[in-house]
Amino acid sequence: MMNLKQFASHAYRQYELVTCINMLEPWEKKLINGFFLIMLSLVIFSSFMYLPDYLQTLLQFLTPPTWHNKSPENAAYAAQKMTRS
């Protein structure tokens, strides 16, 4: 069983081998790793900022219009329809 430090070292070594950055000079590695880190952080940021709105729009598009209202009779209708399915 590898401890966390060994696992991180192994994962970084695999990352270097897969991306072939093990052949680069240290300053080039830092440049490429910085670029990947910035791209990953932008993807994570945009996922938290924009994905919920996109999912809400998608769910409104896919679900029947009666489910969009939050009134009790519509909730009962939705629950009844879900139990039939």
PDB file of N, CA, C and O in Angstrom:
ATOM      1  N   MET A   1       0.846  -1.182   0.000  1.00  0.00           N
ATOM      2  CA  MET A   1       0.000   0.000   0.000  1.00  0.00           C
ATOM      3  C   MET A   1       0.889   1.241   0.000  1.00  0.00           C
ATOM      4  O   MET A   1       1.732   1.405   0.863  1.00  0.00           O
ATOM      5  N   MET A   2       0.687   2.097  -0.993  1.00  0.00           N
ATOM      6  CA  MET A   2       1.492   3.307  -1.088  1.00  0.00           C
ATOM      7  C   MET A   2       0.908   4.394  -0.181  1.00  0.00           C
ATOM      8  O   MET A   2      -0.309   4.515  -0.064  1.00  0.00           O
ATOM      9  N   ASN A   3       1.788   5.144   0.443  1.00  0.00           N
ATOM     10  CA  ASN A   3       1.280   6.273   1.207  1.00  0.00           C
ATOM     11  C   ASN A   3       1.014   7.442   0.253  1.00  0.00           C
ATOM     12  O   ASN A   3       1.258   7.351  -0.950  1.00  0.00           O
ATOM     13  N   LEU A   4       0.525   8.520   0.784  1.00  0.00           N
ATOM     14  CA  LEU A   4       0.086   9.643  -0.055  1.00  0.00           C
ATOM     15  C   LEU A   4       1.243  10.272  -0.827  1.00  0.00           C
ATOM     16  O   LEU A   4       1.093  10.612  -2.003  1.00  0.00           O
ATOM     17  N   LYS A   5       2.405  10.394  -0.191  1.00  0.00           N
ATOM     18  CA  LYS A   5       3.549  10.998  -0.868  1.00  0.00           C
ATOM     19  C   LYS A   5       4.013  10.136  -2.043  1.00  0.00           C
ATOM     20  O   LYS A   5       4.314  10.644  -3.121  1.00  0.00           O
ATOM     21  N   GLN A   6       4.050   8.831  -1.842  1.00  0.00           N
ATOM     22  CA  GLN A   6       4.448   7.921  -2.916  1.00  0.00           C
ATOM     23  C   GLN A   6       3.420   7.937  -4.043  1.00  0.00           C
ATOM     24  O   GLN A   6       3.773   7.895  -5.218  1.00  0.00           O
ATOM     25  N   PHE A   7       2.152   7.991  -3.678  1.00  0.00           N
ATOM     26  CA  PHE A   7       1.097   8.020  -4.685  1.00  0.00           C
ATOM     27  C   PHE A   7       1.182   9.292  -5.520  1.00  0.00           C
ATOM     28  O   PHE A   7       1.058   9.252  -6.757  1.00  0.00           O
ATOM     29  N   ALA A   8       1.404  10.434  -4.862  1.00  0.00           N
ATOM     30  CA  ALA A   8       1.520  11.701  -5.590  1.00  0.00           C
ATOM     31  C   ALA A   8       2.736  11.689  -6.507  1.00  0.00           C
ATOM     32  O   ALA A   8       2.669  12.148  -7.651  1.00  0.00           O
ATOM     33  N   SER A   9       3.833  11.144  -6.021  1.00  0.00           N
ATOM     34  CA  SER A   9       5.046  11.051  -6.833  1.00  0.00           C
ATOM     35  C   SER A   9       4.813  10.151  -8.049  1.00  0.00           C
ATOM     36  O   SER A   9       5.220  10.475  -9.169  1.00  0.00           O
ATOM     37  N   HIS A  10       4.145   9.031  -7.814  1.00  0.00           N
ATOM     38  CA  HIS A  10       3.853   8.100  -8.906  1.00  0.00           C
ATOM     39  C   HIS A  10       2.908   8.741  -9.930  1.00  0.00           C
ATOM     40  O   HIS A  10       3.113   8.620 -11.142  1.00  0.00           O
ATOM     41  N   ALA A  11       1.879   9.434  -9.450  1.00  0.00           N
ATOM     42  CA  ALA A  11       0.920  10.081 -10.353  1.00  0.00           C
ATOM     43  C   ALA A  11       1.595  11.174 -11.176  1.00  0.00           C
ATOM     44  O   ALA A  11       1.338  11.312 -12.376  1.00  0.00           O
ATOM     45  N   TYR A  12       2.493  11.957 -10.552  1.00  0.00           N
ATOM     46  CA  TYR A  12       3.196  13.008 -11.288  1.00  0.00           C
ATOM     47  C   TYR A  12       4.130  12.404 -12.332  1.00  0.00           C
ATOM     48  O   TYR A  12       4.238  12.917 -13.438  1.00  0.00           O
ATOM     49  N   ARG A  13       4.787  11.303 -11.971  1.00  0.00           N
ATOM     50  CA  ARG A  13       5.672  10.627 -12.928  1.00  0.00           C
ATOM     51  C   ARG A  13       4.861  10.111 -14.119  1.00  0.00           C
ATOM     52  O   ARG A  13       5.279  10.231 -15.271  1.00  0.00           O
ATOM     53  N   GLN A  14       3.697   9.547 -13.863  1.00  0.00           N
ATOM     54  CA  GLN A  14       2.831   9.083 -14.951  1.00  0.00           C
ATOM     55  C   GLN A  14       2.393  10.251 -15.829  1.00  0.00           C
ATOM     56  O   GLN A  14       2.367  10.144 -17.055  1.00  0.00           O
ATOM     57  N   TYR A  15       2.048  11.367 -15.195  1.00  0.00           N
ATOM     58  CA  TYR A  15       1.660  12.575 -15.935  1.00  0.00           C
ATOM     59  C   TYR A  15       2.810  13.041 -16.829  1.00  0.00           C
ATOM     60  O   TYR A  15       2.602  13.390 -17.987  1.00  0.00           O
ATOM     61  N   GLU A  16       4.030  13.040 -16.297  1.00  0.00           N
ATOM     62  CA  GLU A  16       5.186  13.444 -17.100  1.00  0.00           C
ATOM     63  C   GLU A  16       5.397  12.502 -18.277  1.00  0.00           C
ATOM     64  O   GLU A  16       5.723  12.945 -19.382  1.00  0.00           O
ATOM     65  N   LEU A  17       5.234  11.213 -18.053  1.00  0.00           N
ATOM     66  CA  LEU A  17       5.460  10.247 -19.125  1.00  0.00           C
ATOM     67  C   LEU A  17       4.377  10.309 -20.195  1.00  0.00           C
ATOM     68  O   LEU A  17       4.659  10.205 -21.387  1.00  0.00           O
ATOM     69  N   VAL A  18       3.143  10.488 -19.786  1.00  0.00           N
ATOM     70  CA  VAL A  18       2.042  10.525 -20.749  1.00  0.00           C
ATOM     71  C   VAL A  18       2.114  11.786 -21.604  1.00  0.00           C
ATOM     72  O   VAL A  18       1.888  11.744 -22.819  1.00  0.00           O
ATOM     73  N   THR A  19       2.435  12.918 -20.982  1.00  0.00           N
ATOM     74  CA  THR A  19       2.485  14.177 -21.735  1.00  0.00           C
ATOM     75  C   THR A  19       3.858  14.426 -22.368  1.00  0.00           C
ATOM     76  O   THR A  19       4.021  15.415 -23.070  1.00  0.00           O
ATOM     77  N   CYS A  20       4.805  13.572 -22.102  1.00  0.00           N
ATOM     78  CA  CYS A  20       6.171  13.668 -22.650  1.00  0.00           C
ATOM     79  C   CYS A  20       6.889  14.933 -22.213  1.00  0.00           C
ATOM     80  O   CYS A  20       7.769  15.425 -22.927  1.00  0.00           O
ATOM     81  N   ILE A  21       6.538  15.473 -21.065  1.00  0.00           N
ATOM     82  CA  ILE A  21       7.261  16.649 -20.595  1.00  0.00           C
ATOM     83  C   ILE A  21       8.497  16.258 -19.801  1.00  0.00           C
ATOM     84  O   ILE A  21       9.240  17.130 -19.359  1.00  0.00           O
ATOM     85  N   ASN A  22       8.737  14.970 -19.622  1.00  0.00           N
ATOM     86  CA  ASN A  22       9.948  14.554 -18.919  1.00  0.00           C
ATOM     87  C   ASN A  22      11.197  14.836 -19.754  1.00  0.00           C
ATOM     88  O   ASN A  22      12.295  14.812 -19.237  1.00  0.00           O
ATOM     89  N   MET A  23      11.027  15.116 -21.043  1.00  0.00           N
ATOM     90  CA  MET A  23      12.167  15.405 -21.913  1.00  0.00           C
ATOM     91  C   MET A  23      12.512  16.893 -21.949  1.00  0.00           C
ATOM     92  O   MET A  23      13.503  17.274 -22.546  1.00  0.00           O
ATOM     93  N   LEU A  24      11.687  17.735 -21.324  1.00  0.00           N
ATOM     94  CA  LEU A  24      11.896  19.181 -21.389  1.00  0.00           C
ATOM     95  C   LEU A  24      12.839  19.652 -20.282  1.00  0.00           C
ATOM     96  O   LEU A  24      13.076  18.957 -19.300  1.00  0.00           O
ATOM     97  N   GLU A  25      13.339  20.855 -20.468  1.00  0.00           N
ATOM     98  CA  GLU A  25      14.167  21.474 -19.443  1.00  0.00           C
ATOM     99  C   GLU A  25      13.276  21.945 -18.292  1.00  0.00           C
ATOM    100  O   GLU A  25      12.056  22.099 -18.467  1.00  0.00           O
ATOM    101  N   PRO A  26      13.857  22.154 -17.108  1.00  0.00           N
ATOM    102  CA  PRO A  26      13.028  22.532 -15.942  1.00  0.00           C
ATOM    103  C   PRO A  26      12.176  23.780 -16.160  1.00  0.00           C
ATOM    104  O   PRO A  26      11.014  23.817 -15.740  1.00  0.00           O
ATOM    105  N   TRP A  27      12.700  24.811 -16.823  1.00  0.00           N
ATOM    106  CA  TRP A  27      11.897  26.015 -17.021  1.00  0.00           C
ATOM    107  C   TRP A  27      10.752  25.745 -17.996  1.00  0.00           C
ATOM    108  O   TRP A  27       9.673  26.326 -17.872  1.00  0.00           O
ATOM    109  N   GLU A  28      10.956  24.830 -18.944  1.00  0.00           N
ATOM    110  CA  GLU A  28       9.883  24.476 -19.875  1.00  0.00           C
ATOM    111  C   GLU A  28       8.801  23.665 -19.164  1.00  0.00           C
ATOM    112  O   GLU A  28       7.605  23.846 -19.423  1.00  0.00           O
ATOM    113  N   LYS A  29       9.227  22.785 -18.265  1.00  0.00           N
ATOM    114  CA  LYS A  29       8.255  22.019 -17.475  1.00  0.00           C
ATOM    115  C   LYS A  29       7.375  22.953 -16.661  1.00  0.00           C
ATOM    116  O   LYS A  29       6.154  22.779 -16.608  1.00  0.00           O
ATOM    117  N   LYS A  30       8.003  23.952 -16.025  1.00  0.00           N
ATOM    118  CA  LYS A  30       7.232  24.894 -15.208  1.00  0.00           C
ATOM    119  C   LYS A  30       6.252  25.686 -16.068  1.00  0.00           C
ATOM    120  O   LYS A  30       5.118  25.938 -15.658  1.00  0.00           O
ATOM    121  N   LEU A  31       6.662  26.066 -17.265  1.00  0.00           N
ATOM    122  CA  LEU A  31       5.797  26.812 -18.165  1.00  0.00           C
ATOM    123  C   LEU A  31       4.589  25.964 -18.590  1.00  0.00           C
ATOM    124  O   LEU A  31       3.441  26.418 -18.524  1.00  0.00           O
ATOM    125  N   ILE A  32       4.850  24.727 -19.001  1.00  0.00           N
ATOM    126  CA  ILE A  32       3.768  23.840 -19.435  1.00  0.00           C
ATOM    127  C   ILE A  32       2.849  23.484 -18.271  1.00  0.00           C
ATOM    128  O   ILE A  32       1.616  23.501 -18.409  1.00  0.00           O
ATOM    129  N   ASN A  33       3.435  23.171 -17.105  1.00  0.00           N
ATOM    130  CA  ASN A  33       2.615  22.858 -15.937  1.00  0.00           C
ATOM    131  C   ASN A  33       1.778  24.052 -15.508  1.00  0.00           C
ATOM    132  O   ASN A  33       0.617  23.893 -15.106  1.00  0.00           O
ATOM    133  N   GLY A  34       2.343  25.251 -15.580  1.00  0.00           N
ATOM    134  CA  GLY A  34       1.570  26.451 -15.265  1.00  0.00           C
ATOM    135  C   GLY A  34       0.408  26.656 -16.215  1.00  0.00           C
ATOM    136  O   GLY A  34      -0.699  27.010 -15.799  1.00  0.00           O
ATOM    137  N   PHE A  35       0.649  26.403 -17.497  1.00  0.00           N
ATOM    138  CA  PHE A  35      -0.424  26.519 -18.482  1.00  0.00           C
ATOM    139  C   PHE A  35      -1.538  25.513 -18.194  1.00  0.00           C
ATOM    140  O   PHE A  35      -2.722  25.859 -18.207  1.00  0.00           O
ATOM    141  N   PHE A  36      -1.165  24.247 -17.904  1.00  0.00           N
ATOM    142  CA  PHE A  36      -2.167  23.224 -17.583  1.00  0.00           C
ATOM    143  C   PHE A  36      -2.930  23.577 -16.309  1.00  0.00           C
ATOM    144  O   PHE A  36      -4.147  23.387 -16.231  1.00  0.00           O
ATOM    145  N   LEU A  37      -2.226  24.114 -15.329  1.00  0.00           N
ATOM    146  CA  LEU A  37      -2.876  24.493 -14.081  1.00  0.00           C
ATOM    147  C   LEU A  37      -3.872  25.634 -14.299  1.00  0.00           C
ATOM    148  O   LEU A  37      -4.981  25.613 -13.757  1.00  0.00           O
ATOM    149  N   ILE A  38      -3.496  26.612 -15.100  1.00  0.00           N
ATOM    150  CA  ILE A  38      -4.408  27.721 -15.398  1.00  0.00           C
ATOM    151  C   ILE A  38      -5.635  27.211 -16.160  1.00  0.00           C
ATOM    152  O   ILE A  38      -6.765  27.588 -15.848  1.00  0.00           O
ATOM    153  N   MET A  39      -5.429  26.341 -17.136  1.00  0.00           N
ATOM    154  CA  MET A  39      -6.560  25.803 -17.896  1.00  0.00           C
ATOM    155  C   MET A  39      -7.488  24.977 -17.002  1.00  0.00           C
ATOM    156  O   MET A  39      -8.714  25.102 -17.087  1.00  0.00           O
ATOM    157  N   LEU A  40      -6.915  24.168 -16.113  1.00  0.00           N
ATOM    158  CA  LEU A  40      -7.728  23.365 -15.196  1.00  0.00           C
ATOM    159  C   LEU A  40      -8.515  24.255 -14.251  1.00  0.00           C
ATOM    160  O   LEU A  40      -9.704  24.016 -14.004  1.00  0.00           O
ATOM    161  N   SER A  41      -7.885  25.300 -13.731  1.00  0.00           N
ATOM    162  CA  SER A  41      -8.596  26.197 -12.827  1.00  0.00           C
ATOM    163  C   SER A  41      -9.711  26.949 -13.551  1.00  0.00           C
ATOM    164  O   SER A  41     -10.783  27.177 -12.976  1.00  0.00           O
ATOM    165  N   LEU A  42      -9.499  27.322 -14.807  1.00  0.00           N
ATOM    166  CA  LEU A  42     -10.562  27.987 -15.564  1.00  0.00           C
ATOM    167  C   LEU A  42     -11.735  27.047 -15.839  1.00  0.00           C
ATOM    168  O   LEU A  42     -12.897  27.458 -15.782  1.00  0.00           O
ATOM    169  N   VAL A  43     -11.452  25.791 -16.118  1.00  0.00           N
ATOM    170  CA  VAL A  43     -12.521  24.812 -16.337  1.00  0.00           C
ATOM    171  C   VAL A  43     -13.314  24.596 -15.054  1.00  0.00           C
ATOM    172  O   VAL A  43     -14.551  24.568 -15.069  1.00  0.00           O
ATOM    173  N   ILE A  44     -12.633  24.464 -13.934  1.00  0.00           N
ATOM    174  CA  ILE A  44     -13.323  24.273 -12.657  1.00  0.00           C
ATOM    175  C   ILE A  44     -14.143  25.508 -12.301  1.00  0.00           C
ATOM    176  O   ILE A  44     -15.312  25.400 -11.892  1.00  0.00           O
ATOM    177  N   PHE A  45     -13.572  26.689 -12.477  1.00  0.00           N
ATOM    178  CA  PHE A  45     -14.292  27.927 -12.184  1.00  0.00           C
ATOM    179  C   PHE A  45     -15.541  28.060 -13.040  1.00  0.00           C
ATOM    180  O   PHE A  45     -16.630  28.354 -12.544  1.00  0.00           O
ATOM    181  N   SER A  46     -15.391  27.823 -14.344  1.00  0.00           N
ATOM    182  CA  SER A  46     -16.552  27.972 -15.226  1.00  0.00           C
ATOM    183  C   SER A  46     -17.594  26.901 -14.954  1.00  0.00           C
ATOM    184  O   SER A  46     -18.788  27.143 -15.128  1.00  0.00           O
ATOM    185  N   SER A  47     -17.166  25.721 -14.502  1.00  0.00           N
ATOM    186  CA  SER A  47     -18.135  24.682 -14.148  1.00  0.00           C
ATOM    187  C   SER A  47     -18.993  25.122 -12.970  1.00  0.00           C
ATOM    188  O   SER A  47     -20.208  24.904 -12.965  1.00  0.00           O
ATOM    189  N   PHE A  48     -18.375  25.734 -11.958  1.00  0.00           N
ATOM    190  CA  PHE A  48     -19.141  26.191 -10.810  1.00  0.00           C
ATOM    191  C   PHE A  48     -19.992  27.412 -11.135  1.00  0.00           C
ATOM    192  O   PHE A  48     -21.056  27.594 -10.555  1.00  0.00           O
ATOM    193  N   MET A  49     -19.539  28.255 -12.056  1.00  0.00           N
ATOM    194  CA  MET A  49     -20.268  29.486 -12.348  1.00  0.00           C
ATOM    195  C   MET A  49     -21.397  29.285 -13.360  1.00  0.00           C
ATOM    196  O   MET A  49     -22.469  29.844 -13.201  1.00  0.00           O
ATOM    197  N   TYR A  50     -21.154  28.523 -14.403  1.00  0.00           N
ATOM    198  CA  TYR A  50     -22.105  28.475 -15.515  1.00  0.00           C
ATOM    199  C   TYR A  50     -22.869  27.162 -15.627  1.00  0.00           C
ATOM    200  O   TYR A  50     -23.974  27.150 -16.150  1.00  0.00           O
ATOM    201  N   LEU A  51     -22.323  26.063 -15.161  1.00  0.00           N
ATOM    202  CA  LEU A  51     -22.979  24.770 -15.322  1.00  0.00           C
ATOM    203  C   LEU A  51     -24.334  24.695 -14.626  1.00  0.00           C
ATOM    204  O   LEU A  51     -25.273  24.134 -15.197  1.00  0.00           O
ATOM    205  N   PRO A  52     -24.515  25.231 -13.405  1.00  0.00           N
ATOM    206  CA  PRO A  52     -25.845  25.161 -12.789  1.00  0.00           C
ATOM    207  C   PRO A  52     -26.939  25.825 -13.634  1.00  0.00           C
ATOM    208  O   PRO A  52     -28.042  25.287 -13.750  1.00  0.00           O
ATOM    209  N   ASP A  53     -26.649  26.977 -14.236  1.00  0.00           N
ATOM    210  CA  ASP A  53     -27.647  27.639 -15.078  1.00  0.00           C
ATOM    211  C   ASP A  53     -27.946  26.810 -16.320  1.00  0.00           C
ATOM    212  O   ASP A  53     -29.102  26.696 -16.740  1.00  0.00           O
ATOM    213  N   TYR A  54     -26.906  26.235 -16.917  1.00  0.00           N
ATOM    214  CA  TYR A  54     -27.126  25.397 -18.089  1.00  0.00           C
ATOM    215  C   TYR A  54     -27.957  24.173 -17.735  1.00  0.00           C
ATOM    216  O   TYR A  54     -28.854  23.791 -18.478  1.00  0.00           O
ATOM    217  N   LEU A  55     -27.670  23.556 -16.594  1.00  0.00           N
ATOM    218  CA  LEU A  55     -28.443  22.383 -16.181  1.00  0.00           C
ATOM    219  C   LEU A  55     -29.881  22.744 -15.870  1.00  0.00           C
ATOM    220  O   LEU A  55     -30.800  21.980 -16.190  1.00  0.00           O
ATOM    221  N   GLN A  56     -30.094  23.898 -15.252  1.00  0.00           N
ATOM    222  CA  GLN A  56     -31.457  24.322 -14.959  1.00  0.00           C
ATOM    223  C   GLN A  56     -32.236  24.562 -16.258  1.00  0.00           C
ATOM    224  O   GLN A  56     -33.383  24.157 -16.389  1.00  0.00           O
ATOM    225  N   THR A  57     -31.608  25.192 -17.228  1.00  0.00           N
ATOM    226  CA  THR A  57     -32.253  25.415 -18.519  1.00  0.00           C
ATOM    227  C   THR A  57     -32.539  24.096 -19.213  1.00  0.00           C
ATOM    228  O   THR A  57     -33.619  23.903 -19.786  1.00  0.00           O
ATOM    229  N   LEU A  58     -31.607  23.173 -19.151  1.00  0.00           N
ATOM    230  CA  LEU A  58     -31.802  21.862 -19.768  1.00  0.00           C
ATOM    231  C   LEU A  58     -32.948  21.116 -19.099  1.00  0.00           C
ATOM    232  O   LEU A  58     -33.790  20.522 -19.784  1.00  0.00           O
ATOM    233  N   LEU A  59     -33.017  21.153 -17.766  1.00  0.00           N
ATOM    234  CA  LEU A  59     -34.097  20.469 -17.065  1.00  0.00           C
ATOM    235  C   LEU A  59     -35.447  21.114 -17.372  1.00  0.00           C
ATOM    236  O   LEU A  59     -36.462  20.419 -17.493  1.00  0.00           O
ATOM    237  N   GLN A  60     -35.479  22.434 -17.503  1.00  0.00           N
ATOM    238  CA  GLN A  60     -36.740  23.086 -17.870  1.00  0.00           C
ATOM    239  C   GLN A  60     -37.159  22.701 -19.280  1.00  0.00           C
ATOM    240  O   GLN A  60     -38.341  22.598 -19.569  1.00  0.00           O
ATOM    241  N   PHE A  61     -36.203  22.479 -20.139  1.00  0.00           N
ATOM    242  CA  PHE A  61     -36.503  22.076 -21.507  1.00  0.00           C
ATOM    243  C   PHE A  61     -36.994  20.629 -21.565  1.00  0.00           C
ATOM    244  O   PHE A  61     -37.891  20.301 -22.328  1.00  0.00           O
ATOM    245  N   LEU A  62     -36.416  19.764 -20.741  1.00  0.00           N
ATOM    246  CA  LEU A  62     -36.731  18.341 -20.803  1.00  0.00           C
ATOM    247  C   LEU A  62     -37.946  17.935 -19.978  1.00  0.00           C
ATOM    248  O   LEU A  62     -38.603  16.950 -20.304  1.00  0.00           O
ATOM    249  N   THR A  63     -38.242  18.655 -18.906  1.00  0.00           N
ATOM    250  CA  THR A  63     -39.358  18.275 -18.047  1.00  0.00           C
ATOM    251  C   THR A  63     -40.651  18.908 -18.553  1.00  0.00           C
ATOM    252  O   THR A  63     -40.629  19.945 -19.210  1.00  0.00           O
ATOM    253  N   PRO A  64     -41.772  18.288 -18.210  1.00  0.00           N
ATOM    254  CA  PRO A  64     -43.063  18.871 -18.621  1.00  0.00           C
ATOM    255  C   PRO A  64     -43.288  20.233 -17.967  1.00  0.00           C
ATOM    256  O   PRO A  64     -42.778  20.490 -16.875  1.00  0.00           O
ATOM    257  N   PRO A  65     -44.058  21.114 -18.604  1.00  0.00           N
ATOM    258  CA  PRO A  65     -44.283  22.458 -18.053  1.00  0.00           C
ATOM    259  C   PRO A  65     -44.966  22.453 -16.695  1.00  0.00           C
ATOM    260  O   PRO A  65     -44.823  23.385 -15.927  1.00  0.00           O
ATOM    261  N   THR A  66     -45.720  21.414 -16.364  1.00  0.00           N
ATOM    262  CA  THR A  66     -46.423  21.392 -15.076  1.00  0.00           C
ATOM    263  C   THR A  66     -45.457  21.213 -13.919  1.00  0.00           C
ATOM    264  O   THR A  66     -45.793  21.533 -12.787  1.00  0.00           O
ATOM    265  N   TRP A  67     -44.265  20.741 -14.171  1.00  0.00           N
ATOM    266  CA  TRP A  67     -43.295  20.542 -13.092  1.00  0.00           C
ATOM    267  C   TRP A  67     -42.578  21.827 -12.742  1.00  0.00           C
ATOM    268  O   TRP A  67     -41.943  21.917 -11.704  1.00  0.00           O
ATOM    269  N   HIS A  68     -42.663  22.848 -13.564  1.00  0.00           N
ATOM    270  CA  HIS A  68     -41.908  24.074 -13.328  1.00  0.00           C
ATOM    271  C   HIS A  68     -42.519  24.898 -12.209  1.00  0.00           C
ATOM    272  O   HIS A  68     -41.821  25.604 -11.519  1.00  0.00           O
ATOM    273  N   ASN A  69     -43.839  24.832 -12.039  1.00  0.00           N
ATOM    274  CA  ASN A  69     -44.489  25.580 -10.967  1.00  0.00           C
ATOM    275  C   ASN A  69     -44.290  24.855  -9.653  1.00  0.00           C
ATOM    276  O   ASN A  69     -44.276  23.639  -9.598  1.00  0.00           O
ATOM    277  N   LYS A  70     -44.169  25.607  -8.577  1.00  0.00           N
ATOM    278  CA  LYS A  70     -43.903  25.014  -7.269  1.00  0.00           C
ATOM    279  C   LYS A  70     -45.158  24.940  -6.405  1.00  0.00           C
ATOM    280  O   LYS A  70     -45.070  24.809  -5.200  1.00  0.00           O
ATOM    281  N   SER A  71     -46.346  25.003  -6.993  1.00  0.00           N
ATOM    282  CA  SER A  71     -47.557  24.939  -6.193  1.00  0.00           C
ATOM    283  C   SER A  71     -47.792  23.507  -5.705  1.00  0.00           C
ATOM    284  O   SER A  71     -47.334  22.546  -6.312  1.00  0.00           O
ATOM    285  N   PRO A  72     -48.518  23.329  -4.598  1.00  0.00           N
ATOM    286  CA  PRO A  72     -48.706  21.991  -4.020  1.00  0.00           C
ATOM    287  C   PRO A  72     -49.421  21.023  -4.954  1.00  0.00           C
ATOM    288  O   PRO A  72     -49.089  19.842  -5.002  1.00  0.00           O
ATOM    289  N   GLU A  73     -50.410  21.508  -5.723  1.00  0.00           N
ATOM    290  CA  GLU A  73     -51.125  20.579  -6.611  1.00  0.00           C
ATOM    291  C   GLU A  73     -50.212  20.084  -7.737  1.00  0.00           C
ATOM    292  O   GLU A  73     -50.308  18.940  -8.164  1.00  0.00           O
ATOM    293  N   ASN A  74     -49.307  20.937  -8.220  1.00  0.00           N
ATOM    294  CA  ASN A  74     -48.357  20.488  -9.233  1.00  0.00           C
ATOM    295  C   ASN A  74     -47.336  19.530  -8.643  1.00  0.00           C
ATOM    296  O   ASN A  74     -46.919  18.585  -9.307  1.00  0.00           O
ATOM    297  N   ALA A  75     -46.950  19.748  -7.390  1.00  0.00           N
ATOM    298  CA  ALA A  75     -46.019  18.829  -6.738  1.00  0.00           C
ATOM    299  C   ALA A  75     -46.687  17.475  -6.537  1.00  0.00           C
ATOM    300  O   ALA A  75     -46.064  16.426  -6.725  1.00  0.00           O
ATOM    301  N   ALA A  76     -47.982  17.491  -6.169  1.00  0.00           N
ATOM    302  CA  ALA A  76     -48.699  16.231  -5.993  1.00  0.00           C
ATOM    303  C   ALA A  76     -48.848  15.521  -7.335  1.00  0.00           C
ATOM    304  O   ALA A  76     -48.705  14.299  -7.416  1.00  0.00           O
ATOM    305  N   TYR A  77     -49.130  16.280  -8.391  1.00  0.00           N
ATOM    306  CA  TYR A  77     -49.232  15.694  -9.719  1.00  0.00           C
ATOM    307  C   TYR A  77     -47.908  15.077 -10.154  1.00  0.00           C
ATOM    308  O   TYR A  77     -47.868  13.974 -10.690  1.00  0.00           O
ATOM    309  N   ALA A  78     -46.832  15.778  -9.899  1.00  0.00           N
ATOM    310  CA  ALA A  78     -45.510  15.263 -10.264  1.00  0.00           C
ATOM    311  C   ALA A  78     -45.182  14.016  -9.481  1.00  0.00           C
ATOM    312  O   ALA A  78     -44.673  13.034 -10.048  1.00  0.00           O
ATOM    313  N   ALA A  79     -45.499  14.003  -8.192  1.00  0.00           N
ATOM    314  CA  ALA A  79     -45.223  12.814  -7.376  1.00  0.00           C
ATOM    315  C   ALA A  79     -46.087  11.638  -7.836  1.00  0.00           C
ATOM    316  O   ALA A  79     -45.612  10.509  -7.903  1.00  0.00           O
ATOM    317  N   GLN A  80     -47.337  11.917  -8.188  1.00  0.00           N
ATOM    318  CA  GLN A  80     -48.221  10.866  -8.659  1.00  0.00           C
ATOM    319  C   GLN A  80     -47.728  10.319  -9.998  1.00  0.00           C
ATOM    320  O   GLN A  80     -47.709   9.114 -10.230  1.00  0.00           O
ATOM    321  N   LYS A  81     -47.281  11.177 -10.880  1.00  0.00           N
ATOM    322  CA  LYS A  81     -46.782  10.755 -12.177  1.00  0.00           C
ATOM    323  C   LYS A  81     -45.495   9.944 -12.024  1.00  0.00           C
ATOM    324  O   LYS A  81     -45.288   8.978 -12.748  1.00  0.00           O
ATOM    325  N   MET A  82     -44.649  10.327 -11.066  1.00  0.00           N
ATOM    326  CA  MET A  82     -43.405   9.595 -10.842  1.00  0.00           C
ATOM    327  C   MET A  82     -43.668   8.200 -10.292  1.00  0.00           C
ATOM    328  O   MET A  82     -42.938   7.261 -10.618  1.00  0.00           O
ATOM    329  N   THR A  83     -44.704   8.036  -9.469  1.00  0.00           N
ATOM    330  CA  THR A  83     -44.984   6.712  -8.909  1.00  0.00           C
ATOM    331  C   THR A  83     -45.562   5.782  -9.964  1.00  0.00           C
ATOM    332  O   THR A  83     -45.391   4.568  -9.894  1.00  0.00           O
ATOM    333  N   ARG A  84     -46.231   6.324 -10.966  1.00  0.00           N
ATOM    334  CA  ARG A  84     -46.787   5.497 -12.045  1.00  0.00           C
ATOM    335  C   ARG A  84     -45.706   4.976 -12.987  1.00  0.00           C
ATOM    336  O   ARG A  84     -45.843   3.931 -13.591  1.00  0.00           O
ATOM    337  N   SER A  85     -44.633   5.722 -13.135  1.00  0.00           N
ATOM    338  CA  SER A  85     -43.585   5.353 -14.086  1.00  0.00           C
ATOM    339  C   SER A  85     -42.768   4.189 -13.618  1.00  0.00           C
ATOM    340  O   SER A  85     -42.568   3.861 -12.555  1.00  0.00           O
TER     341      SER A  85
END
